[in-house]
Amino acid sequence: MRPVYVLNKTTVHRSIAWDNQNAGIRADVAEGATEATYRPMNIGWLAEPFFTSSYERDWAAQCAARYYQVDRLRRP
């Protein structure tokens, strides 16, 4: 397959999965959750939560937790 086609297909699949996960997290937060389950959906070399071995040093996880207004993200 052509590289651009593969990247486009991968990006579309990731965006659908991300939208579904985003809706689930927002629903949990609306119900009062203080922690959210987040499944990384890596694409290329972009940082995702749990990219590092230490949650305390994981800037992507800290940023996503603030974005969702939860205390912490956890792995599925």
PDB file of C-alpha atoms in Angstrom:
ATOM      1  CA  MET A   1       0.000   0.000   0.000  1.00  0.00           C
ATOM      2  CA  ARG A   2       1.056   3.519  -0.543  1.00  0.00           C
ATOM      3  CA  PRO A   3       2.454   5.158   2.654  1.00  0.00           C
ATOM      4  CA  VAL A   4       0.060   8.143   2.572  1.00  0.00           C
ATOM      5  CA  TYR A   5      -2.971   5.872   2.200  1.00  0.00           C
ATOM      6  CA  VAL A   6      -1.846   3.751   5.156  1.00  0.00           C
ATOM      7  CA  LEU A   7      -1.266   6.842   7.307  1.00  0.00           C
ATOM      8  CA  ASN A   8      -4.683   8.226   6.368  1.00  0.00           C
ATOM      9  CA  LYS A   9      -6.394   4.939   7.249  1.00  0.00           C
ATOM     10  CA  THR A  10      -4.510   4.735  10.561  1.00  0.00           C
ATOM     11  CA  THR A  11      -5.386   8.322  11.425  1.00  0.00           C
ATOM     12  CA  VAL A  12      -9.086   7.814  10.700  1.00  0.00           C
ATOM     13  CA  HIS A  13      -9.238   4.658  12.853  1.00  0.00           C
ATOM     14  CA  ARG A  14      -7.393   6.422  15.678  1.00  0.00           C
ATOM     15  CA  SER A  15      -9.685   9.459  15.516  1.00  0.00           C
ATOM     16  CA  ILE A  16     -12.796   7.293  15.810  1.00  0.00           C
ATOM     17  CA  ALA A  17     -11.322   5.386  18.757  1.00  0.00           C
ATOM     18  CA  TRP A  18     -10.213   8.664  20.402  1.00  0.00           C
ATOM     19  CA  ASP A  19     -13.684  10.190  19.995  1.00  0.00           C
ATOM     20  CA  ASN A  20     -15.256   7.124  21.617  1.00  0.00           C
ATOM     21  CA  GLN A  21     -12.773   7.181  24.493  1.00  0.00           C
ATOM     22  CA  ASN A  22     -13.241  10.932  24.945  1.00  0.00           C
ATOM     23  CA  ALA A  23     -17.022  10.510  25.180  1.00  0.00           C
ATOM     24  CA  GLY A  24     -16.611   7.753  27.780  1.00  0.00           C
ATOM     25  CA  ILE A  25     -14.242   9.799  29.923  1.00  0.00           C
ATOM     26  CA  ARG A  26     -16.502  12.840  29.770  1.00  0.00           C
ATOM     27  CA  ALA A  27     -19.497  10.703  30.782  1.00  0.00           C
ATOM     28  CA  ASP A  28     -17.551   9.294  33.752  1.00  0.00           C
ATOM     29  CA  VAL A  29     -16.503  12.797  34.827  1.00  0.00           C
ATOM     30  CA  ALA A  30     -20.101  14.013  34.531  1.00  0.00           C
ATOM     31  CA  GLU A  31     -21.057  11.223  36.952  1.00  0.00           C
ATOM     32  CA  GLY A  32     -18.446  12.442  39.439  1.00  0.00           C
ATOM     33  CA  ALA A  33     -15.405  10.300  38.658  1.00  0.00           C
ATOM     34  CA  THR A  34     -12.111  11.649  40.019  1.00  0.00           C
ATOM     35  CA  GLU A  35      -9.997   9.176  38.035  1.00  0.00           C
ATOM     36  CA  ALA A  36     -10.369   8.218  34.398  1.00  0.00           C
ATOM     37  CA  THR A  37      -9.312   5.164  32.453  1.00  0.00           C
ATOM     38  CA  TYR A  38      -7.228   6.149  29.448  1.00  0.00           C
ATOM     39  CA  ARG A  39      -5.990   3.777  26.762  1.00  0.00           C
ATOM     40  CA  PRO A  40      -3.073   5.229  24.783  1.00  0.00           C
ATOM     41  CA  MET A  41      -3.567   5.267  21.030  1.00  0.00           C
ATOM     42  CA  ASN A  42      -0.079   5.846  19.736  1.00  0.00           C
ATOM     43  CA  ILE A  43       0.520   7.237  16.293  1.00  0.00           C
ATOM     44  CA  GLY A  44       4.008   7.983  15.107  1.00  0.00           C
ATOM     45  CA  TRP A  45       6.204   9.317  17.889  1.00  0.00           C
ATOM     46  CA  LEU A  46       3.560  11.534  19.501  1.00  0.00           C
ATOM     47  CA  ALA A  47       3.583  11.333  23.281  1.00  0.00           C
ATOM     48  CA  GLU A  48       0.563   9.744  24.926  1.00  0.00           C
ATOM     49  CA  PRO A  49      -0.217   9.224  28.612  1.00  0.00           C
ATOM     50  CA  PHE A  50       1.814   6.325  30.034  1.00  0.00           C
ATOM     51  CA  PHE A  51       4.610   7.053  27.543  1.00  0.00           C
ATOM     52  CA  THR A  52       7.064   7.038  30.441  1.00  0.00           C
ATOM     53  CA  SER A  53       7.551   4.435  33.160  1.00  0.00           C
ATOM     54  CA  SER A  54       6.804   6.895  36.005  1.00  0.00           C
ATOM     55  CA  TYR A  55       3.380   8.494  36.249  1.00  0.00           C
ATOM     56  CA  GLU A  56       4.811  11.389  38.274  1.00  0.00           C
ATOM     57  CA  ARG A  57       7.170  12.289  35.409  1.00  0.00           C
ATOM     58  CA  ASP A  58       4.594  11.635  32.675  1.00  0.00           C
ATOM     59  CA  TRP A  59       3.796  15.130  31.412  1.00  0.00           C
ATOM     60  CA  ALA A  60       1.317  13.787  28.844  1.00  0.00           C
ATOM     61  CA  ALA A  61      -0.702  11.999  31.550  1.00  0.00           C
ATOM     62  CA  GLN A  62      -0.612  15.059  33.814  1.00  0.00           C
ATOM     63  CA  CYS A  63      -1.771  17.290  30.971  1.00  0.00           C
ATOM     64  CA  ALA A  64      -4.592  14.922  29.955  1.00  0.00           C
ATOM     65  CA  ALA A  65      -5.747  14.599  33.578  1.00  0.00           C
ATOM     66  CA  ARG A  66      -5.946  18.397  33.842  1.00  0.00           C
ATOM     67  CA  TYR A  67      -7.766  18.559  30.508  1.00  0.00           C
ATOM     68  CA  TYR A  68     -10.399  16.125  31.758  1.00  0.00           C
ATOM     69  CA  GLN A  69     -10.407  17.738  35.222  1.00  0.00           C
ATOM     70  CA  VAL A  70      -9.643  14.484  37.044  1.00  0.00           C
ATOM     71  CA  ASP A  71      -7.036  13.760  39.708  1.00  0.00           C
ATOM     72  CA  ARG A  72      -5.394  10.966  37.770  1.00  0.00           C
ATOM     73  CA  LEU A  73      -5.531   8.792  34.706  1.00  0.00           C
ATOM     74  CA  ARG A  74      -5.232   5.030  35.032  1.00  0.00           C
ATOM     75  CA  ARG A  75      -4.489   2.277  32.560  1.00  0.00           C
ATOM     76  CA  PRO A  76      -7.347   0.041  31.416  1.00  0.00           C
TER      77      PRO A  76
END
